[in-house]
Coordinates of N, CA and C in Angstrom, one line a residue:
M1 N 16.3 -4.9 -79.0 CA 17.5 -5.4 -79.6 C 18.7 -4.4 -79.3
K2 N 19.8 -4.9 -79.0 CA 21.0 -4.1 -78.7 C 22.1 -4.5 -79.7
V3 N 22.6 -3.5 -80.5 CA 23.5 -3.8 -81.6 C 24.9 -3.3 -81.2
L4 N 25.9 -4.1 -81.3 CA 27.3 -3.7 -81.0 C 28.2 -3.9 -82.2
F5 N 28.8 -2.8 -82.7 CA 29.7 -2.8 -83.8 C 31.1 -2.9 -83.2
I6 N 31.8 -4.1 -83.5 CA 33.1 -4.3 -82.9 C 33.8 -5.3 -83.6
G7 N 35.2 -5.3 -83.5 CA 36.0 -6.3 -84.2 C 37.3 -6.4 -83.5
P8 N 38.4 -5.8 -84.0 CA 39.7 -6.0 -83.4 C 39.9 -5.5 -82.0
T9 N 39.1 -4.5 -81.6 CA 39.2 -4.1 -80.2 C 38.8 -5.1 -79.2
L10 N 37.9 -6.0 -79.6 CA 37.4 -7.0 -78.7 C 37.1 -8.3 -79.5
P11 N 38.1 -9.0 -79.9 CA 37.9 -10.1 -80.8 C 37.0 -11.2 -80.2
D12 N 36.9 -11.3 -78.9 CA 36.1 -12.3 -78.3 C 34.7 -11.8 -77.8
A13 N 34.2 -10.8 -78.6 CA 33.0 -10.2 -78.2 C 31.8 -11.1 -78.1
A14 N 31.8 -12.1 -78.9 CA 30.7 -13.1 -78.8 C 30.7 -13.8 -77.5
R15 N 31.8 -14.0 -76.9 CA 31.9 -14.7 -75.6 C 31.7 -13.7 -74.4
V16 N 32.2 -12.5 -74.5 CA 32.1 -11.6 -73.4 C 30.9 -10.7 -73.4
A17 N 30.2 -10.7 -74.5 CA 29.0 -9.8 -74.7 C 27.8 -10.6 -75.1
P18 N 27.4 -11.7 -74.4 CA 26.2 -12.5 -74.8 C 25.0 -11.7 -74.7
G19 N 24.1 -11.9 -75.6 CA 22.8 -11.2 -75.6 C 22.8 -9.9 -76.5
L20 N 24.0 -9.5 -76.9 CA 24.1 -8.4 -77.8 C 24.2 -8.9 -79.2
D21 N 23.6 -8.1 -80.2 CA 23.7 -8.4 -81.6 C 25.1 -7.9 -82.1
I22 N 26.0 -8.9 -82.2 CA 27.4 -8.5 -82.6 C 27.5 -8.3 -84.1
R23 N 27.9 -7.1 -84.5 CA 28.1 -6.9 -85.9 C 29.5 -6.4 -86.2
P24 N 30.1 -6.6 -87.4 CA 31.5 -6.2 -87.6 C 31.7 -4.7 -87.6
P25 N 32.9 -4.2 -87.6 CA 33.2 -2.8 -87.6 C 32.3 -2.0 -88.6
A26 N 31.7 -0.9 -88.1 CA 30.7 -0.2 -88.9 C 31.3 0.7 -90.0
I27 N 30.6 0.7 -91.1 CA 30.9 1.7 -92.1 C 29.6 2.4 -92.4
Q28 N 29.7 3.4 -93.4 CA 28.6 4.2 -93.6 C 27.4 3.4 -94.0
G29 N 26.3 3.7 -93.4 CA 25.0 3.0 -93.7 C 24.7 2.0 -92.6
D30 N 25.7 1.5 -91.9 CA 25.4 0.4 -90.9 C 24.5 0.8 -89.7
L31 N 24.8 2.0 -89.2 CA 24.0 2.5 -88.1 C 22.5 2.8 -88.5
Y32 N 22.4 3.3 -89.8 CA 21.0 3.5 -90.3 C 20.3 2.1 -90.3
R33 N 21.0 1.1 -90.8 CA 20.3 -0.2 -90.9 C 20.0 -0.8 -89.6
A34 N 20.9 -0.5 -88.6 CA 20.6 -1.0 -87.2 C 19.3 -0.4 -86.7
V35 N 19.1 0.9 -86.9 CA 17.9 1.6 -86.5 C 16.7 1.0 -87.2
R36 N 16.9 0.8 -88.5 CA 15.8 0.2 -89.3 C 15.4 -1.2 -88.9
D37 N 16.4 -1.9 -88.4 CA 16.2 -3.3 -87.9 C 15.5 -3.4 -86.6
G38 N 15.4 -2.2 -85.9 CA 14.7 -2.2 -84.6 C 15.6 -2.0 -83.4
A39 N 16.8 -1.6 -83.5 CA 17.7 -1.5 -82.4 C 17.2 -0.4 -81.4
A40 N 17.2 -0.8 -80.1 CA 16.9 0.2 -79.1 C 18.1 0.8 -78.5
A41 N 19.3 0.2 -78.7 CA 20.6 0.7 -78.2 C 21.6 0.2 -79.2
I42 N 22.6 1.1 -79.5 CA 23.7 0.9 -80.4 C 25.0 1.2 -79.7
G43 N 25.9 0.2 -79.8 CA 27.2 0.5 -79.3 C 28.2 0.5 -80.4
L44 N 29.0 1.6 -80.5 CA 29.9 1.8 -81.6 C 31.3 1.7 -81.0
V45 N 32.1 0.7 -81.4 CA 33.5 0.6 -80.9 C 34.4 0.8 -82.2
D46 N 34.3 -0.2 -83.1 CA 35.2 -0.3 -84.2 C 34.5 0.2 -85.5
G47 N 35.2 0.8 -86.4 CA 34.7 1.2 -87.7 C 35.7 1.3 -88.7
G48 N 35.3 1.1 -90.0 CA 36.2 1.2 -91.1 C 36.4 2.7 -91.4
F49 N 37.6 3.0 -91.9 CA 37.9 4.4 -92.2 C 38.8 4.7 -93.3
E50 N 39.5 3.7 -93.8 CA 40.6 4.0 -94.8 C 40.1 3.6 -96.2
Y51 N 39.6 2.5 -96.4 CA 39.2 2.0 -97.7 C 37.7 1.9 -97.9
T52 N 37.0 2.4 -96.9 CA 35.5 2.4 -96.9 C 35.1 3.8 -96.4
A53 N 33.8 4.2 -96.7 CA 33.3 5.4 -96.1 C 33.0 5.1 -94.6
P54 N 33.5 6.0 -93.7 CA 33.3 5.7 -92.3 C 31.9 6.0 -91.8
V55 N 31.6 5.6 -90.6 CA 30.3 5.9 -90.0 C 30.0 7.4 -90.1
W56 N 28.9 7.8 -90.6 CA 28.5 9.2 -90.8 C 27.8 9.7 -89.5
H57 N 28.2 10.9 -89.2 CA 27.6 11.5 -88.0 C 26.1 11.6 -88.1
K58 N 25.7 11.8 -89.4 CA 24.2 12.0 -89.6 C 23.5 10.7 -89.2
E59 N 24.1 9.6 -89.4 CA 23.4 8.3 -88.9 C 23.2 8.3 -87.4
I60 N 24.2 8.8 -86.7 CA 24.1 8.8 -85.3 C 23.0 9.8 -84.8
L61 N 23.0 10.9 -85.5 CA 21.9 11.9 -85.2 C 20.5 11.3 -85.5
Y62 N 20.5 10.6 -86.6 CA 19.2 9.9 -86.9 C 18.8 8.9 -85.8
A63 N 19.7 8.1 -85.4 CA 19.4 7.1 -84.3 C 19.0 7.8 -83.1
L64 N 19.6 8.9 -82.7 CA 19.3 9.6 -81.5 C 17.9 10.3 -81.6
S65 N 17.6 10.8 -82.8 CA 16.3 11.4 -83.1 C 15.1 10.4 -83.0
E66 N 15.5 9.1 -83.2 CA 14.5 8.0 -83.2 C 14.4 7.4 -81.8
G67 N 15.1 8.0 -80.8 CA 15.0 7.5 -79.4 C 15.9 6.3 -79.1
V68 N 16.9 6.1 -80.0 CA 17.8 5.0 -79.8 C 19.0 5.5 -78.9
A69 N 19.4 4.8 -77.9 CA 20.6 5.1 -77.1 C 21.8 4.7 -77.9
V70 N 22.8 5.6 -78.1 CA 24.0 5.4 -78.8 C 25.2 5.6 -77.9
F71 N 26.0 4.5 -77.8 CA 27.2 4.5 -76.9 C 28.4 4.4 -77.8
G72 N 29.5 5.1 -77.4 CA 30.7 5.0 -78.2 C 31.9 4.9 -77.2
A73 N 32.9 4.1 -77.7 CA 34.1 3.9 -76.8 C 35.3 3.4 -77.6
A74 N 36.5 3.6 -77.1 CA 37.7 2.9 -77.4 C 38.4 3.2 -78.7
S75 N 37.6 3.3 -79.8 CA 38.2 3.5 -81.1 C 37.4 4.5 -81.9
M76 N 36.9 4.1 -83.1 CA 36.0 5.0 -83.8 C 34.8 5.5 -83.0
G77 N 34.4 4.6 -82.1 CA 33.3 5.0 -81.2 C 33.6 6.1 -80.3
A78 N 34.9 6.2 -79.8 CA 35.3 7.3 -78.9 C 35.4 8.6 -79.7
L79 N 35.8 8.5 -81.0 CA 35.9 9.7 -81.8 C 34.5 10.3 -82.0
R80 N 33.5 9.4 -82.4 CA 32.2 9.9 -82.7 C 31.5 10.3 -81.5
A81 N 31.8 9.7 -80.4 CA 31.1 10.1 -79.1 C 31.5 11.5 -78.7
A82 N 32.8 11.8 -78.9 CA 33.3 13.2 -78.6 C 32.6 14.2 -79.6
E83 N 32.5 13.8 -80.8 CA 32.0 14.7 -81.8 C 30.5 14.9 -81.7
C84 N 29.8 13.9 -81.2 CA 28.3 13.9 -81.2 C 27.8 14.0 -79.7
R85 N 28.6 14.3 -78.8 CA 28.1 14.3 -77.4 C 27.1 15.4 -77.1
A86 N 27.2 16.5 -77.8 CA 26.3 17.6 -77.6 C 24.8 17.2 -78.1
F87 N 24.8 16.2 -78.9 CA 23.4 15.7 -79.4 C 22.9 14.5 -78.6
G88 N 23.7 14.0 -77.6 CA 23.2 12.9 -76.8 C 23.9 11.6 -76.9
M89 N 24.9 11.5 -77.8 CA 25.7 10.2 -77.8 C 26.5 10.1 -76.5
V90 N 26.6 8.9 -76.0 CA 27.2 8.7 -74.7 C 28.6 8.1 -74.9
G91 N 29.6 8.8 -74.5 CA 31.0 8.3 -74.5 C 31.3 7.5 -73.3
V92 N 31.9 6.4 -73.5 CA 32.2 5.5 -72.3 C 33.7 5.3 -72.3
G93 N 34.3 5.4 -71.1 CA 35.7 5.1 -70.9 C 36.6 6.3 -71.0
T94 N 37.9 6.1 -70.7 CA 38.8 7.3 -70.6 C 39.3 7.7 -72.0
I95 N 39.3 6.9 -73.0 CA 39.7 7.3 -74.3 C 38.6 8.3 -74.9
A96 N 37.4 7.9 -74.8 CA 36.3 8.8 -75.2 C 36.4 10.2 -74.4
Q97 N 36.6 10.1 -73.1 CA 36.7 11.3 -72.3 C 37.9 12.2 -72.8
A98 N 39.0 11.5 -73.1 CA 40.2 12.2 -73.6 C 40.0 13.0 -74.9
Y99 N 39.2 12.4 -75.8 CA 38.9 13.1 -77.0 C 37.9 14.2 -76.7
A100 N 37.0 14.0 -75.8 CA 36.0 15.0 -75.4 C 36.6 16.2 -74.8
D101 N 37.6 16.0 -74.0 CA 38.2 17.2 -73.3 C 39.4 17.7 -74.0
G102 N 39.8 17.1 -75.2 CA 40.9 17.7 -76.0 C 42.3 17.1 -75.6
T103 N 42.3 16.2 -74.7 CA 43.6 15.6 -74.3 C 44.2 14.8 -75.5
L104 N 43.2 14.2 -76.2 CA 43.6 13.5 -77.5 C 42.9 14.3 -78.6
V105 N 43.5 14.4 -79.7 CA 42.9 15.2 -80.9 C 43.1 14.4 -82.2
D106 N 44.1 13.6 -82.3 CA 44.4 12.9 -83.5 C 43.7 11.6 -83.7
D107 N 42.9 11.4 -84.8 CA 42.2 10.2 -85.0 C 43.2 8.9 -85.0
A108 N 44.4 9.2 -85.5 CA 45.4 8.1 -85.6 C 45.8 7.5 -84.2
D109 N 45.5 8.2 -83.2 CA 45.9 7.7 -81.8 C 45.2 6.4 -81.4
V110 N 44.1 6.1 -82.1 CA 43.4 4.9 -81.8 C 43.5 3.9 -82.9
A111 N 44.1 4.3 -84.0 CA 44.2 3.4 -85.2 C 45.2 2.3 -85.0
Q112 N 45.0 1.2 -85.7 CA 46.0 0.1 -85.7 C 45.7 -0.9 -86.8
L113 N 46.7 -1.5 -87.3 CA 46.6 -2.6 -88.3 C 46.2 -3.9 -87.6
H114 N 45.4 -4.7 -88.3 CA 44.9 -5.9 -87.7 C 44.6 -6.9 -88.8
A115 N 44.6 -8.2 -88.5 CA 44.2 -9.2 -89.4 C 42.7 -9.2 -89.6
P116 N 42.1 -9.8 -90.7 CA 40.7 -9.8 -90.9 C 40.0 -10.7 -89.9
A117 N 38.7 -10.6 -90.0 CA 37.8 -11.4 -89.0 C 38.1 -12.9 -89.2
E118 N 38.4 -13.4 -90.4 CA 38.7 -14.8 -90.6 C 39.9 -15.3 -89.8
L119 N 40.8 -14.3 -89.5 CA 42.0 -14.7 -88.7 C 41.9 -14.1 -87.3
G120 N 40.7 -13.9 -86.8 CA 40.5 -13.5 -85.4 C 40.9 -12.1 -85.1
W121 N 40.9 -11.2 -86.1 CA 41.2 -9.8 -85.8 C 42.5 -9.6 -85.1
V122 N 43.5 -10.4 -85.3 CA 44.8 -10.3 -84.6 C 45.4 -9.0 -84.8
S123 N 45.8 -8.3 -83.7 CA 46.5 -7.0 -83.8 C 47.9 -7.1 -84.4
L124 N 48.2 -6.2 -85.4 CA 49.5 -6.2 -86.0 C 50.4 -5.0 -85.6
T125 N 49.7 -4.0 -85.0 CA 50.4 -2.9 -84.5 C 49.8 -2.5 -83.2
E126 N 50.5 -1.5 -82.5 CA 50.0 -1.0 -81.2 C 49.4 0.4 -81.4
P127 N 48.2 0.6 -81.0 CA 47.6 2.0 -81.0 C 48.3 2.8 -80.0
L128 N 48.4 4.1 -80.3 CA 49.1 5.0 -79.4 C 48.5 5.1 -78.0
V129 N 47.1 5.0 -78.0 CA 46.5 5.1 -76.7 C 46.9 3.9 -75.7
N130 N 47.1 2.7 -76.3 CA 47.6 1.6 -75.5 C 49.0 1.8 -75.0
I131 N 49.8 2.4 -75.9 CA 51.2 2.6 -75.5 C 51.3 3.6 -74.4
L132 N 50.5 4.7 -74.5 CA 50.5 5.7 -73.4 C 50.0 5.1 -72.1
A133 N 49.0 4.3 -72.2 CA 48.4 3.7 -71.0 C 49.5 2.8 -70.3
T134 N 50.3 2.1 -71.2 CA 51.3 1.2 -70.7 C 52.4 2.0 -70.0
L135 N 52.8 3.1 -70.5 CA 53.9 3.9 -70.0 C 53.5 4.7 -68.7
Q136 N 52.2 4.9 -68.6 CA 51.7 5.6 -67.4 C 51.3 4.8 -66.2
Q137 N 51.6 3.5 -66.3 CA 51.3 2.6 -65.2 C 52.2 2.9 -64.0
P138 N 51.7 2.8 -62.8 CA 52.5 3.2 -61.6 C 53.5 2.1 -61.2
D139 N 53.2 0.8 -61.7 CA 54.1 -0.3 -61.2 C 55.0 -0.8 -62.3
L140 N 55.5 0.1 -63.1 CA 56.4 -0.4 -64.2 C 57.7 -0.9 -63.6
P141 N 58.4 -1.8 -64.3 CA 59.7 -2.3 -63.9 C 60.7 -1.1 -63.7
A142 N 61.6 -1.3 -62.7 CA 62.5 -0.2 -62.4 C 63.3 0.2 -63.6
S143 N 63.6 -0.8 -64.5 CA 64.4 -0.5 -65.7 C 63.7 0.6 -66.6
L144 N 62.4 0.7 -66.5 CA 61.7 1.6 -67.3 C 61.6 2.9 -66.6
T145 N 62.7 3.6 -66.6 CA 62.8 4.9 -65.8 C 61.9 6.0 -66.5
P146 N 61.6 7.0 -65.8 CA 60.8 8.1 -66.4 C 61.5 8.7 -67.6
D147 N 62.8 8.8 -67.6 CA 63.5 9.3 -68.8 C 63.3 8.4 -70.0
L148 N 63.5 7.1 -69.7 CA 63.3 6.1 -70.8 C 61.9 6.1 -71.3
C149 N 60.9 6.2 -70.4 CA 59.5 6.2 -70.9 C 59.3 7.4 -71.7
N150 N 59.8 8.6 -71.4 CA 59.7 9.7 -72.3 C 60.2 9.5 -73.7
R151 N 61.4 8.8 -73.7 CA 62.0 8.5 -75.0 C 61.2 7.5 -75.8
I152 N 60.6 6.6 -75.1 CA 59.7 5.6 -75.7 C 58.5 6.2 -76.3
E153 N 57.9 7.1 -75.5 CA 56.7 7.9 -76.0 C 57.1 8.7 -77.2
A154 N 58.2 9.4 -77.2 CA 58.6 10.2 -78.3 C 58.8 9.4 -79.6
A155 N 59.4 8.2 -79.4 CA 59.6 7.3 -80.5 C 58.3 6.8 -81.1
A156 N 57.4 6.5 -80.2 CA 56.1 6.0 -80.7 C 55.3 7.1 -81.5
R157 N 55.4 8.3 -81.0 CA 54.7 9.4 -81.6 C 55.2 9.7 -83.0
Q158 N 56.5 9.4 -83.2 CA 57.1 9.7 -84.5 C 56.8 8.7 -85.6
L159 N 56.2 7.5 -85.2 CA 55.9 6.4 -86.1 C 54.5 6.6 -86.7
Y160 N 54.4 6.3 -88.0 CA 53.1 6.2 -88.6 C 52.3 5.0 -88.0
F161 N 51.0 5.1 -87.8 CA 50.3 4.1 -87.0 C 50.4 2.7 -87.6
K162 N 50.7 2.6 -88.9 CA 50.8 1.3 -89.5 C 52.2 0.7 -89.3
E163 N 53.1 1.5 -88.7 CA 54.4 1.0 -88.4 C 54.7 0.9 -86.9
R164 N 53.7 1.2 -86.1 CA 53.9 1.4 -84.6 C 53.8 0.0 -83.9
T165 N 54.9 -0.7 -83.8 CA 55.0 -1.9 -83.1 C 56.0 -1.7 -82.0
W166 N 56.0 -2.6 -81.0 CA 56.9 -2.5 -79.9 C 58.4 -2.6 -80.4
R167 N 58.6 -3.5 -81.4 CA 59.9 -3.7 -81.9 C 60.4 -2.4 -82.6
A168 N 59.5 -1.8 -83.4 CA 59.9 -0.6 -84.1 C 60.2 0.6 -83.1
I169 N 59.4 0.6 -82.1 CA 59.6 1.6 -81.0 C 61.0 1.4 -80.3
A170 N 61.2 0.2 -79.9 CA 62.5 -0.1 -79.3 C 63.7 0.2 -80.2
D171 N 63.5 -0.1 -81.4 CA 64.6 0.2 -82.4 C 64.9 1.7 -82.5
R172 N 63.9 2.5 -82.2 CA 64.1 4.0 -82.4 C 64.6 4.6 -81.1
V173 N 64.5 3.9 -80.0 CA 65.1 4.4 -78.8 C 66.6 4.3 -78.8
A174 N 67.3 5.3 -78.4 CA 68.8 5.4 -78.6 C 69.4 4.5 -77.5
L175 N 69.5 3.2 -77.8 CA 70.2 2.2 -76.9 C 71.4 1.7 -77.6
P176 N 72.5 1.4 -76.9 CA 73.8 1.1 -77.5 C 73.9 -0.1 -78.3
D177 N 73.1 -1.2 -78.1 CA 73.3 -2.4 -78.8 C 71.9 -3.1 -79.0
I178 N 71.9 -4.1 -79.9 CA 70.7 -4.8 -80.2 C 70.2 -5.6 -79.0
T179 N 71.0 -6.1 -78.2 CA 70.6 -6.9 -77.0 C 69.7 -6.1 -76.1
L180 N 70.1 -4.8 -75.8 CA 69.3 -4.0 -75.0 C 68.0 -3.6 -75.6
R181 N 68.0 -3.4 -76.9 CA 66.8 -3.1 -77.6 C 65.8 -4.3 -77.6
K182 N 66.3 -5.5 -77.7 CA 65.5 -6.7 -77.6 C 64.9 -6.9 -76.2
R183 N 65.8 -6.5 -75.2 CA 65.3 -6.6 -73.8 C 64.2 -5.6 -73.6
L184 N 64.4 -4.4 -74.1 CA 63.3 -3.4 -73.9 C 62.0 -3.8 -74.6
E185 N 62.1 -4.4 -75.8 CA 60.9 -4.8 -76.5 C 60.2 -5.9 -75.6
A186 N 60.9 -6.8 -75.1 CA 60.3 -7.9 -74.3 C 59.7 -7.3 -73.0
E187 N 60.3 -6.3 -72.4 CA 59.8 -5.7 -71.2 C 58.5 -5.0 -71.5
L188 N 58.5 -4.2 -72.6 CA 57.3 -3.5 -73.0 C 56.1 -4.5 -73.3
K189 N 56.4 -5.5 -74.0 CA 55.3 -6.5 -74.3 C 54.8 -7.1 -73.0
A190 N 55.7 -7.4 -72.1 CA 55.3 -8.1 -70.8 C 54.4 -7.2 -70.0
C191 N 54.5 -5.9 -70.0 CA 53.7 -5.0 -69.2 C 52.7 -4.2 -70.0
A192 N 52.5 -4.6 -71.2 CA 51.6 -3.8 -72.1 C 50.2 -3.8 -71.5
R193 N 49.5 -2.7 -71.7 CA 48.2 -2.5 -71.2 C 47.3 -2.2 -72.4
N194 N 46.2 -3.0 -72.5 CA 45.2 -2.8 -73.6 C 44.1 -1.9 -73.2
K195 N 44.3 -0.6 -73.3 CA 43.3 0.3 -72.8 C 42.0 0.3 -73.7
K196 N 42.2 0.1 -75.0 CA 41.1 0.0 -75.9 C 40.1 -1.1 -75.4
R197 N 40.7 -2.3 -75.1 CA 39.9 -3.4 -74.7 C 39.1 -3.0 -73.4
E198 N 39.9 -2.4 -72.4 CA 39.2 -2.1 -71.2 C 38.0 -1.2 -71.4
D199 N 38.2 -0.2 -72.3 CA 37.0 0.7 -72.5 C 35.9 0.0 -73.2
A200 N 36.2 -0.9 -74.1 CA 35.2 -1.6 -74.9 C 34.4 -2.5 -73.9
L201 N 35.0 -3.1 -72.9 CA 34.3 -3.9 -71.9 C 33.4 -3.0 -71.1
L202 N 33.8 -1.7 -70.8 CA 33.0 -0.8 -70.1 C 31.7 -0.5 -70.9
L203 N 31.9 -0.3 -72.2 CA 30.8 -0.1 -73.1 C 29.8 -1.3 -73.1
V204 N 30.3 -2.5 -73.1 CA 29.5 -3.7 -73.1 C 28.7 -3.7 -71.8
A205 N 29.3 -3.3 -70.7 CA 28.6 -3.3 -69.4 C 27.5 -2.2 -69.4
A206 N 27.8 -1.1 -70.0 CA 26.8 0.0 -70.1 C 25.6 -0.4 -71.0
M207 N 25.9 -1.2 -72.0 CA 24.8 -1.6 -72.9 C 23.9 -2.7 -72.2
K208 N 24.6 -3.6 -71.5 CA 23.8 -4.6 -70.7 C 22.9 -3.9 -69.7
A209 N 23.4 -2.9 -69.1 CA 22.6 -2.2 -68.0 C 21.5 -1.4 -68.6
H210 N 21.5 -1.1 -69.9 CA 20.5 -0.3 -70.5 C 19.3 -1.2 -70.9
D211 N 18.4 -1.3 -70.0 CA 17.3 -2.3 -70.2 C 16.0 -1.7 -70.7
V212 N 16.0 -0.5 -71.1 CA 14.8 0.2 -71.6 C 14.8 0.1 -73.1
G213 N 13.6 0.3 -73.7 CA 13.5 0.3 -75.1 C 13.8 1.7 -75.7
R214 N 13.4 2.0 -76.8 CA 13.6 3.3 -77.4 C 12.9 4.4 -76.6
S215 N 13.5 5.5 -76.4 CA 13.0 6.6 -75.6 C 11.8 7.3 -76.4
H216 N 10.8 7.7 -75.7 CA 9.7 8.4 -76.4 C 9.9 9.9 -76.3
E217 N 10.9 10.3 -75.6 CA 11.2 11.7 -75.5 C 12.0 12.1 -76.8
R218 N 11.7 13.2 -77.3 CA 12.5 13.7 -78.5 C 13.5 14.8 -78.0
P219 N 14.6 14.8 -78.7 CA 15.7 15.7 -78.4 C 15.3 17.2 -78.6
D220 N 16.0 18.1 -78.1 CA 15.7 19.5 -78.2 C 16.3 20.1 -79.5
W221 N 16.6 19.2 -80.4 CA 17.0 19.7 -81.8 C 16.3 18.9 -82.8
V222 N 16.2 19.3 -84.0 CA 15.4 18.7 -85.1 C 16.4 18.1 -86.1
F223 N 16.1 16.8 -86.4 CA 16.9 16.1 -87.4 C 16.5 16.6 -88.8
Q224 N 17.5 17.0 -89.5 CA 17.3 17.6 -90.9 C 17.5 16.5 -91.9
E225 N 16.5 16.2 -92.7 CA 16.7 15.3 -93.8 C 17.2 16.0 -95.1
T226 N 18.5 16.0 -95.1 CA 19.1 16.7 -96.3 C 19.1 15.8 -97.5
T227 N 19.5 16.4 -98.6 CA 19.5 15.6 -99.9 C 20.5 14.5 -99.8
L228 N 21.7 14.7 -99.2 CA 22.6 13.6 -99.0 C 22.1 12.5 -98.1
W229 N 21.3 12.9 -97.1 CA 20.7 11.9 -96.2 C 19.7 11.0 -97.0
R230 N 18.9 11.7 -97.8 CA 17.9 11.0 -98.6 C 18.6 10.0 -99.6
D231 N 19.7 10.5 -100.1 CA 20.5 9.6 -101.0 C 20.9 8.3 -100.3
L232 N 21.4 8.5 -99.1 CA 21.8 7.3 -98.3 C 20.6 6.4 -98.0
V233 N 19.5 6.9 -97.6 CA 18.3 6.1 -97.3 C 17.8 5.4 -98.6
D234 N 17.8 6.1 -99.7 CA 17.4 5.5 -101.0 C 18.3 4.3 -101.3
R235 N 19.6 4.5 -101.1 CA 20.6 3.4 -101.4 C 20.4 2.2 -100.5
E236 N 20.2 2.5 -99.3 CA 20.0 1.4 -98.3 C 18.6 0.7 -98.6
N237 N 17.6 1.4 -98.9 CA 16.3 0.8 -99.2 C 16.4 0.0 -100.5
A238 N 17.2 0.4 -101.4 CA 17.3 -0.3 -102.7 C 18.0 -1.6 -102.4
K239 N 19.0 -1.6 -101.5 CA 19.7 -2.9 -101.2 C 18.7 -3.9 -100.5
L240 N 17.8 -3.3 -99.7 CA 16.8 -4.2 -99.0 C 15.9 -4.9 -100.0
L241 N 15.5 -4.2 -101.1 CA 14.7 -4.8 -102.1 C 15.3 -5.8 -102.9
M242 N 16.7 -5.8 -102.9 CA 17.4 -6.8 -103.7 C 17.5 -8.2 -103.1
F243 N 17.1 -8.2 -101.8 CA 17.3 -9.5 -101.1 C 15.9 -10.0 -100.6

């Protein structure tokens, strides 16, 4: 079984990732349950982080210690892949690589507001990584000059991630009238690049190509069952007995 935790980054995951066990954005305890359920491979893309306890690094280490292949990309998965790469988690795509090499350092660079699953995970803001990928394209319209792109990037970086929309960015760029700002917004939307989606699709491909079961080789480090870890296991096992 291959388990993929995903939501707003790839709303059509059920269509583009057939054969994978699609689960909603991961929160603390979800990766432990996936291992308990028999997963041989886990893909982490999206995860809760503001109003819920996020995926715990300890869960990833537990999965790896049990021979489960763990892939991360695009969003929360890219962050955890960079943080746990020394232990064997595999980062997929340029966003994960950027966090691994220190080009990206801020968690908020991949964060975005979105609608709930019931409304199709519709994006309400633009993550900074997508904005940067858009501005770095070689075939931008001539009107998007290097100087203007620098001003757009600066405006985007000044915005809190919950306020980072193309309109808000265009409004912060020093243009003389509203007509030019609306034209800029339209141009940016027309050439927008969804880098998070691209990396998520790479992760899906990597998971599909991983056709082996759990590894029988053990890592060169020892998983430590701390008191906090036992607390999590006890909570999750208690939930299991309730159903």
